[in-house]
CSV table of C-alpha atoms in Angstrom, one decimal:
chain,number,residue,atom,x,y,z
A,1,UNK,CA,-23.2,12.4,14.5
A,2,UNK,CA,-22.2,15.9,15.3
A,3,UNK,CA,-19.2,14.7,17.2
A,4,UNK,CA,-18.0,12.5,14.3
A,5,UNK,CA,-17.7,14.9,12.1
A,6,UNK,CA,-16.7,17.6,14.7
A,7,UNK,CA,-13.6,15.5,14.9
A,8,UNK,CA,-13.4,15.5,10.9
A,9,UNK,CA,-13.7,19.0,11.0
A,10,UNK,CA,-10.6,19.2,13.7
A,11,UNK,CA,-8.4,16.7,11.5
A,12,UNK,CA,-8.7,19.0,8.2
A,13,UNK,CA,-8.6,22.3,10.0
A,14,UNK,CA,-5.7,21.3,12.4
A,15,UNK,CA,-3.7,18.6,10.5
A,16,UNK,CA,-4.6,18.8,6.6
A,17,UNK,CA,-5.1,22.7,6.4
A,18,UNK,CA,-1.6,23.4,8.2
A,19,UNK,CA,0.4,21.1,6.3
A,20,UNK,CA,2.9,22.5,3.9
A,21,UNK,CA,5.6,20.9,2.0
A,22,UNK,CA,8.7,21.0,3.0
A,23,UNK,CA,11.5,21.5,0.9
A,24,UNK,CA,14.1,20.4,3.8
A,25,UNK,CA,12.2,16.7,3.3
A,26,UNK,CA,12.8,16.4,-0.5
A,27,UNK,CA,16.3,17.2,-0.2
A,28,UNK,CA,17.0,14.3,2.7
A,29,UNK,CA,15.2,12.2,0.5
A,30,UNK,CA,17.5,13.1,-2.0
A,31,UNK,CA,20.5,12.7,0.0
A,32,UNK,CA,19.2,9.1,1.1
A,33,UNK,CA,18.8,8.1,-2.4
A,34,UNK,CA,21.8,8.6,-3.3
A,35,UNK,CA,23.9,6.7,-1.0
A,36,UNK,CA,21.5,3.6,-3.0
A,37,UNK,CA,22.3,4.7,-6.2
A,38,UNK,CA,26.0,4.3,-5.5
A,39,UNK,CA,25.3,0.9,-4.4
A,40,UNK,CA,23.7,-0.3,-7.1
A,41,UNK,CA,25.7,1.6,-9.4
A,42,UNK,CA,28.8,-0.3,-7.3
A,43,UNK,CA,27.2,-3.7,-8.1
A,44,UNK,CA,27.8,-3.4,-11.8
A,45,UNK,CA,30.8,-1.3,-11.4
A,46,UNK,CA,29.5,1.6,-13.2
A,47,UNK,CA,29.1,5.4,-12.3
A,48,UNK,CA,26.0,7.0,-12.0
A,49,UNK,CA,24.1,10.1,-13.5
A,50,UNK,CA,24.2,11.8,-10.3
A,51,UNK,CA,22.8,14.9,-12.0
A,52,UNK,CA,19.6,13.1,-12.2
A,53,UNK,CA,17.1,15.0,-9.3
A,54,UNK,CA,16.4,11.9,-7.3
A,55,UNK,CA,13.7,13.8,-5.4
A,56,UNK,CA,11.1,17.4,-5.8
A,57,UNK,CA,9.5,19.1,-3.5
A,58,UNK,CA,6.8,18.3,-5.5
A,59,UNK,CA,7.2,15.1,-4.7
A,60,UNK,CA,4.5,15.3,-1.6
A,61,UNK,CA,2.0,16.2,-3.8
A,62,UNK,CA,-0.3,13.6,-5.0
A,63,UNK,CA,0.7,11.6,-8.2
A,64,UNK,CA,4.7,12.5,-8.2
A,65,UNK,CA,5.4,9.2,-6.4
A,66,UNK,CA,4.8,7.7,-10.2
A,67,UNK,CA,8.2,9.0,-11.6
A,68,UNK,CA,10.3,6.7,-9.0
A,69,UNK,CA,9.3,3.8,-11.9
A,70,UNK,CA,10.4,6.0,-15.1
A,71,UNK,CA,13.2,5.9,-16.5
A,72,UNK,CA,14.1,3.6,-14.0
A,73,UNK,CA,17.8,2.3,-15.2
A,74,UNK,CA,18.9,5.5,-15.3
A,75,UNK,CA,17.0,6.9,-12.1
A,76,UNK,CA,18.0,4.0,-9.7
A,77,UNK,CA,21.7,3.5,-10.9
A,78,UNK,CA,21.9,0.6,-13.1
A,79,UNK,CA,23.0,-0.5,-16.2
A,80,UNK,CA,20.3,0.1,-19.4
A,81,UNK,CA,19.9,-3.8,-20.1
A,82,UNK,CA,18.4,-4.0,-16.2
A,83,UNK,CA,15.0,-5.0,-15.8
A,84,UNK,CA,13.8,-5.1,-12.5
A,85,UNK,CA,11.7,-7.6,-10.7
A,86,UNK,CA,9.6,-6.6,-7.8
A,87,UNK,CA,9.1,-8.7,-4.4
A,88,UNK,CA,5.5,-9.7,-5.3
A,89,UNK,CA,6.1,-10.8,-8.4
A,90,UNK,CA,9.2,-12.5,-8.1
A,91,UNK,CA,8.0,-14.4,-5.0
A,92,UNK,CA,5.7,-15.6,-7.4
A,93,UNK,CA,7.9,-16.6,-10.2
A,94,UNK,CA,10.6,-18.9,-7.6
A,95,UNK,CA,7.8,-19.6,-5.5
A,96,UNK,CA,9.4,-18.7,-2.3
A,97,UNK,CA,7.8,-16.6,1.0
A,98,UNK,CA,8.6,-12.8,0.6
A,99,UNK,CA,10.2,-13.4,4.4
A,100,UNK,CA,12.8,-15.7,2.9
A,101,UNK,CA,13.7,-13.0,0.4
A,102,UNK,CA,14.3,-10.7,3.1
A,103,UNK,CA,16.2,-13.4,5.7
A,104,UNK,CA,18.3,-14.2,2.3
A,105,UNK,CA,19.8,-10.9,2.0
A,106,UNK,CA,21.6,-11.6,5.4
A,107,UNK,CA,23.2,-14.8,3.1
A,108,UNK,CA,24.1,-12.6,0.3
A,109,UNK,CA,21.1,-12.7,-2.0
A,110,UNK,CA,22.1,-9.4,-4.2
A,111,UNK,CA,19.1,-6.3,-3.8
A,112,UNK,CA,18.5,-2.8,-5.5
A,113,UNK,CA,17.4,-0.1,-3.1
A,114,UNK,CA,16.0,3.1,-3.9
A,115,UNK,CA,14.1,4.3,-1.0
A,116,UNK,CA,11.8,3.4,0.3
A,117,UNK,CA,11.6,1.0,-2.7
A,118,UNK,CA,14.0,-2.3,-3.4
A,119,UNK,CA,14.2,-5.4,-6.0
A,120,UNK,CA,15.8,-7.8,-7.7
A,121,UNK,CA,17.6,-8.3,-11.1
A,122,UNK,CA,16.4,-11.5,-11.8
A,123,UNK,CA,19.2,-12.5,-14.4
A,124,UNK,CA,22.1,-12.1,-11.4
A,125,UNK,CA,19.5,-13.6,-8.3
A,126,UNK,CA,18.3,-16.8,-9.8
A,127,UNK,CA,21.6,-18.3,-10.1
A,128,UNK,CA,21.8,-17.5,-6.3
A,129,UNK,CA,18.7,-19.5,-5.6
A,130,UNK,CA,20.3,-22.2,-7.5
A,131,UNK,CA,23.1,-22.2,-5.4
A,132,UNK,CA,22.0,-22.3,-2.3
A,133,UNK,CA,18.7,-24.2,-2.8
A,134,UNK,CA,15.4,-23.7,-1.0
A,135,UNK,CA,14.4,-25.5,1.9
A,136,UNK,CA,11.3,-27.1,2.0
A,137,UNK,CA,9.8,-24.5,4.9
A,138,UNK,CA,10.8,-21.6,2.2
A,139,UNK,CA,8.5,-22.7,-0.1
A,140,UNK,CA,4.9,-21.5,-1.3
A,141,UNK,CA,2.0,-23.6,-2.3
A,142,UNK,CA,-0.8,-22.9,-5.3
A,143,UNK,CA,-3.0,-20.7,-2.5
A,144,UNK,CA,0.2,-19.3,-0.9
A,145,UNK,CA,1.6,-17.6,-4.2
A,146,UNK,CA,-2.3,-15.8,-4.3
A,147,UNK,CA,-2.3,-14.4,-1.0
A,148,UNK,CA,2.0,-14.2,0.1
A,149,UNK,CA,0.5,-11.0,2.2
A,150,UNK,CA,-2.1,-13.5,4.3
A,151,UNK,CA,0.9,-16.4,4.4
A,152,UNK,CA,3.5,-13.6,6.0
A,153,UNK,CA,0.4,-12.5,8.6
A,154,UNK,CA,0.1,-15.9,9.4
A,155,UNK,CA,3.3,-16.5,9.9
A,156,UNK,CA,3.7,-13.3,12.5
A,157,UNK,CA,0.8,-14.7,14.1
A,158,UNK,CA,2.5,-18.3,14.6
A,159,UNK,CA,5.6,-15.8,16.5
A,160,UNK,CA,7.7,-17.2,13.1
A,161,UNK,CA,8.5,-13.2,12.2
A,162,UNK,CA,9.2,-10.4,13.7
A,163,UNK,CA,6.8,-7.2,13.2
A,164,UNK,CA,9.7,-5.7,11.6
A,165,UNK,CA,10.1,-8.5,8.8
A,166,UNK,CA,6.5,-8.1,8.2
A,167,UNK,CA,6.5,-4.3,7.6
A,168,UNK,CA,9.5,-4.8,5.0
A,169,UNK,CA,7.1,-7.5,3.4
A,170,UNK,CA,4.1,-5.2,3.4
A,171,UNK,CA,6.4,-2.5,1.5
A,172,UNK,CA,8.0,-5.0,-1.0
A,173,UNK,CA,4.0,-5.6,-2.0
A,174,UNK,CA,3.2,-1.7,-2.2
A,175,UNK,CA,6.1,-1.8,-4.2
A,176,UNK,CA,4.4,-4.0,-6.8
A,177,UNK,CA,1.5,-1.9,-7.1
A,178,UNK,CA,2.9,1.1,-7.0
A,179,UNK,CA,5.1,0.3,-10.1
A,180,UNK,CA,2.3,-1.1,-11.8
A,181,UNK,CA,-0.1,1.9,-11.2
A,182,UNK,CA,-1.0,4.1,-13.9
A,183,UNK,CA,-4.1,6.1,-15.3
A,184,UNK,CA,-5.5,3.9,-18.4
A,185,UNK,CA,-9.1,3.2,-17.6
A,186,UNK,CA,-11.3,0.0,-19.1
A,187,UNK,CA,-14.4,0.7,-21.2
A,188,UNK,CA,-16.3,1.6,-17.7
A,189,UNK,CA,-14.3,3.8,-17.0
A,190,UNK,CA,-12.9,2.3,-13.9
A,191,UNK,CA,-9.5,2.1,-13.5
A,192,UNK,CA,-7.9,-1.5,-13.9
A,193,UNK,CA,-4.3,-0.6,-13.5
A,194,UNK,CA,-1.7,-1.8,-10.8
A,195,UNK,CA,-4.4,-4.7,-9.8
A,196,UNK,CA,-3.0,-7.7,-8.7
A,197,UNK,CA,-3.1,-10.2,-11.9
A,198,UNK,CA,-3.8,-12.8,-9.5
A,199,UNK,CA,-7.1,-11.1,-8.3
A,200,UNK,CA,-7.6,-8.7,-11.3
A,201,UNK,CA,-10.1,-10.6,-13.4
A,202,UNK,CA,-12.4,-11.6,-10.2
A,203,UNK,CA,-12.1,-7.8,-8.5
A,204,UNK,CA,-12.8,-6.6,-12.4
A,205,UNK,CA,-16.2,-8.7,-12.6
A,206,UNK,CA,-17.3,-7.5,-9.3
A,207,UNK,CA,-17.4,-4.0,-10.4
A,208,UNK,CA,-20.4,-3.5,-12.3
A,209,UNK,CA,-22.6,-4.8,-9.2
A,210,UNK,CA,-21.0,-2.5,-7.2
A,211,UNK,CA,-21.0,0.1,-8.9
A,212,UNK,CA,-25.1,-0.2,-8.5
A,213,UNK,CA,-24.8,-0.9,-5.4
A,214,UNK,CA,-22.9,2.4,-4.5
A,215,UNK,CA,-25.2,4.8,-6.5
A,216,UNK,CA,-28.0,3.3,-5.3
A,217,UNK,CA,-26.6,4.8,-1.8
A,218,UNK,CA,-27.6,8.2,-3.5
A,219,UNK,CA,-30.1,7.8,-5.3
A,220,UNK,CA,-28.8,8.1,-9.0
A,221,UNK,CA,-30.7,6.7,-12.2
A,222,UNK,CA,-27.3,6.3,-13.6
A,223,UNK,CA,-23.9,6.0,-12.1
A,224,UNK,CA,-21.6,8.9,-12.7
A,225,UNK,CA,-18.0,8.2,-14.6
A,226,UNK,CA,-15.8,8.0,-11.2
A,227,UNK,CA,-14.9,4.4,-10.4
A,228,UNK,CA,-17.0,4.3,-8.1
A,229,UNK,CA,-19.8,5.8,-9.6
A,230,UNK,CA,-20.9,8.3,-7.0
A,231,UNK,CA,-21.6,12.1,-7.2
A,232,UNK,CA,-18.0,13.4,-8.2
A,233,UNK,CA,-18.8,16.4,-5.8
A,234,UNK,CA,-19.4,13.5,-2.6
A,235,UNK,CA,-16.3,11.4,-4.2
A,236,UNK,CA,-14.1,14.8,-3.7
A,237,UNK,CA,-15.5,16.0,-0.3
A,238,UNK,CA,-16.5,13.1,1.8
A,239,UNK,CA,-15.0,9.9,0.9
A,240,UNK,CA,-12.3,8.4,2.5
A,241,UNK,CA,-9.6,5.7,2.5
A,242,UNK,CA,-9.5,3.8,5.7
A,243,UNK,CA,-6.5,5.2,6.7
A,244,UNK,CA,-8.1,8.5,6.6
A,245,UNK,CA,-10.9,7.9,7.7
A,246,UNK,CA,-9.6,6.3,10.8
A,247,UNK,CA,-7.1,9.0,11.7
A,248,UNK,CA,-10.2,11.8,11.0
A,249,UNK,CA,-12.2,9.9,13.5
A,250,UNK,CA,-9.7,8.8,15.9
A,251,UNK,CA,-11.0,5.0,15.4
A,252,UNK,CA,-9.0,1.8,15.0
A,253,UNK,CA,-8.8,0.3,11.3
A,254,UNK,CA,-10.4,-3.0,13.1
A,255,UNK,CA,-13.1,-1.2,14.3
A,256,UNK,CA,-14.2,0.4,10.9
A,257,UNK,CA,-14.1,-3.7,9.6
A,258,UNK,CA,-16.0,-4.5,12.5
A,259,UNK,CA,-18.2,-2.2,12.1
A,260,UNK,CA,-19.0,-2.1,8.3
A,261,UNK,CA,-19.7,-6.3,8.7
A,262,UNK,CA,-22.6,-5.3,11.1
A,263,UNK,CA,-24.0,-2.7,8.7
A,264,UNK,CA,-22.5,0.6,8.3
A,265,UNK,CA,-22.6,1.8,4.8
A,266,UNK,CA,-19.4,1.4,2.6
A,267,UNK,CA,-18.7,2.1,-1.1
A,268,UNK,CA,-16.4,-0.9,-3.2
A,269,UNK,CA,-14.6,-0.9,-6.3
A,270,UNK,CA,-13.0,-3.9,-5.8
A,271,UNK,CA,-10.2,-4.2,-4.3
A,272,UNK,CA,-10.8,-0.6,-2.9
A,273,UNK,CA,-12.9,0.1,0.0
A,274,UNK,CA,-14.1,3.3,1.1
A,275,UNK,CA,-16.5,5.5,3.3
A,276,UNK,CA,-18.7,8.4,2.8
A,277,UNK,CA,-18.2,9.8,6.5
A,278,UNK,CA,-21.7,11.5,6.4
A,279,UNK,CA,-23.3,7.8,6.0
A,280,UNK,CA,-20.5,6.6,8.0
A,281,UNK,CA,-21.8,9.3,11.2
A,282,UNK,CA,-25.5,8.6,10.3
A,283,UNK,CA,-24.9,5.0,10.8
A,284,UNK,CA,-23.0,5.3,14.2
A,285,UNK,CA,-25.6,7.8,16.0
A,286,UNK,CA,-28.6,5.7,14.8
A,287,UNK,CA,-27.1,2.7,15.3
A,288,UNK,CA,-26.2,3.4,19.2
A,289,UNK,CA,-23.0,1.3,18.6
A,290,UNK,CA,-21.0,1.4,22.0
A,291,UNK,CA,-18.4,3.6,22.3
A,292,UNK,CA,-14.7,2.2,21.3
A,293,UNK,CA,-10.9,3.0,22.5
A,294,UNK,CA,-9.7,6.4,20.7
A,295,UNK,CA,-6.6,6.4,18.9
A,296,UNK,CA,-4.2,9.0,17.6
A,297,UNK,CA,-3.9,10.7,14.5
A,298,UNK,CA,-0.1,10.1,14.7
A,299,UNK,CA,-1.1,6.3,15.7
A,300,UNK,CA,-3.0,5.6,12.9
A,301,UNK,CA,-0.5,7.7,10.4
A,302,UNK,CA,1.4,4.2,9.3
A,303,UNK,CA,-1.6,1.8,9.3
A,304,UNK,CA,1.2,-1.2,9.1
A,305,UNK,CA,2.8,-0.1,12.1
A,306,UNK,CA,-0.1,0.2,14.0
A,307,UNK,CA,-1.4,-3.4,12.9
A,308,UNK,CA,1.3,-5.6,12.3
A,309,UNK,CA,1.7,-5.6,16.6
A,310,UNK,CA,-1.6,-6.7,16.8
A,311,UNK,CA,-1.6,-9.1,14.9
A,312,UNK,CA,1.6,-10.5,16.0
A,313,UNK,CA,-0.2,-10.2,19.9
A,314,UNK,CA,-3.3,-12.0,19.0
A,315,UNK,CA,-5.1,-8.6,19.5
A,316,UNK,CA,-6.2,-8.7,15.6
A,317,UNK,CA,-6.5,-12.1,13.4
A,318,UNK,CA,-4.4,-12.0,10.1
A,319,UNK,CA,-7.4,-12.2,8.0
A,320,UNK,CA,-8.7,-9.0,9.5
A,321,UNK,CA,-5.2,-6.8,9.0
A,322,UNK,CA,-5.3,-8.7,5.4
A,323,UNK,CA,-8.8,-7.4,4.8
A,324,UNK,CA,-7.8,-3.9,5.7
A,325,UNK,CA,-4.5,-4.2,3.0
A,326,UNK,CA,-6.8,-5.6,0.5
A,327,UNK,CA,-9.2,-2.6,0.9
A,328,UNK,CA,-6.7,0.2,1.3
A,329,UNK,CA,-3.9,-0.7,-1.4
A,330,UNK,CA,-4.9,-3.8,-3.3
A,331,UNK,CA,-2.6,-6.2,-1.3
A,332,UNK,CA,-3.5,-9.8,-0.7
């Protein structure tokens, strides 16, 4: 236990503690952003507000990431009337695999980019699709249109896609949710925004249960108003995201699934998933779980990046990786 959170300790004093933002960052992300914005702006043949600030320093603080979706005619370079259509949801509406999106774009199939982000005007794509026509293979069932992020895993898995396909997929998704997200609450108190609508109503219901479940961990009467209604002074200090988790303890995401199926304690608010790394060391020294392969902070930095190879190896199964999405953004 002291070693686990010896290595916590090393992560926030060496990694977190040191970081500062960069003002050299905001202005390549700037520069970047731009070169879309013509392109978009090219697409309609209009000019741009290139006044606009396409990117803050601020912008690597947490939150900031929200104000890539306002405004977002003006912001991303196209006309007023514009209404963009995200991967996820679009998928959804033509009932096509997000990897035929992507291998379509190499046909002509017309994209906005603003990066990291892209989508689709709907009014100019769908007469595309008509066009051309979809082929049977592009196609997604009832269950496939749920779950396009387990159908693309799959498919990697088959040696169908390449790892790099997959990681434009899994950003298309974030892309979604991000958009989506904001801070309204429901009557709980939990926050309800940027779910999938697919999944929303069930991960909703769960929440109450949960919600026991977790205080229960502490010993509360009553849950506290966080979402997941744990001592706000535990939910600021010692609760992670797998992603953080994992890079604070040097551990493979697969092994923190592994590892919370046998036992070790986790806190849900469905679709999120996350760890109080005191429990999380208690369990592991009591436990005597065997030691496992350390990885690297920088490994573990782009969780897609270090899973989409091992799934597409065999090394991990496309459920698990989808299980560790689900639990760290929402995706399915």
């Amino acid at each position: 236990m002291d070693e686990l959170l010896g290595r916590k300790a090393w992560f926030d004093k060496h990694i977190c503690e040191k970081f500062k933002p960069d003002p050299k960052w905001a202005g390549r992300w700037h520069d970047r952003r731009i070169l879309d914005v013509r392109a978009n702006a090219a697409q309609y043949n209009i000019e741009p507000d290139e006044h606009l600030p396409r990117m803050l320093p601020e912008y690597q603080r947490s939150r900031t990431f929200r104000d890539d979706f306002k405004d977002v005619s003006r912001r991303w370079g196209v006309p007023s009337e514009v209404k963009l259509s995200f991967m996820r949801e679009f998928c959804r509406e033509i009932r096509v695999r997000p990897l035929a999106l992507l291998r379509w774009e190499r046909e002509g199939l017309p994209v906005l980019r603003y990066f990291p982000w892209f989508a689709y005007h709907a009014q100019r794509v769908l007469p595309w699709v008509e066009e051309r026509g979809v082929r049977a293979d592009e196609r997604m069932n009832d269950q496939q249109t749920r779950e396009p992020l387990l159908l693309t895993l799959r498919t990697l898995a088959s040696g169908e896609a390449s790892v790099a396909e997959c990681r434009r997929v899994v950003s298309g998704l974030v892309t979604s949710t991000v958009c989506a997200a904001g801070n309204e609450v429901d009557a709980g108190r939990i926050s309800s925004s940027g779910l999938d609508p697919c999944w929303a109503e069930a991960w909703v219901a769960r929440r109450p249960e949960e919600r026991k479940a977790n205080t229960r961990k502490y010993g509360l009467a009553e849950a506290a108003e966080n979402g997941f209604g744990i001592p706000d002074e535990v939910h600021a200090r010692r609760v992670f995201e797998i992603r953080d988790l994992c890079r604070r303890l040097r551990v493979s995401p697969l092994d923190v699934i592994r590892r919370t199926k046998a036992g070790m304690p986790c806190l849900r608010c469905s679709p999120w998933a996350r760890w109080d790394i005191e429990h999380v060391a208690k369990w592991l020294s009591e436990s005597g779980s065997p030691a496992v392969q350390e990885q690297s902070p920088q490994e573990l930095d782009e969780l897609d990046k270090f899973l989409l190879p091992l799934v597409a190896s065999g090394e991990a199964t496309p459920e698990a990786a989808r299980e560790v999405f689900a639990g760290w953004m929402g995706l399915m």
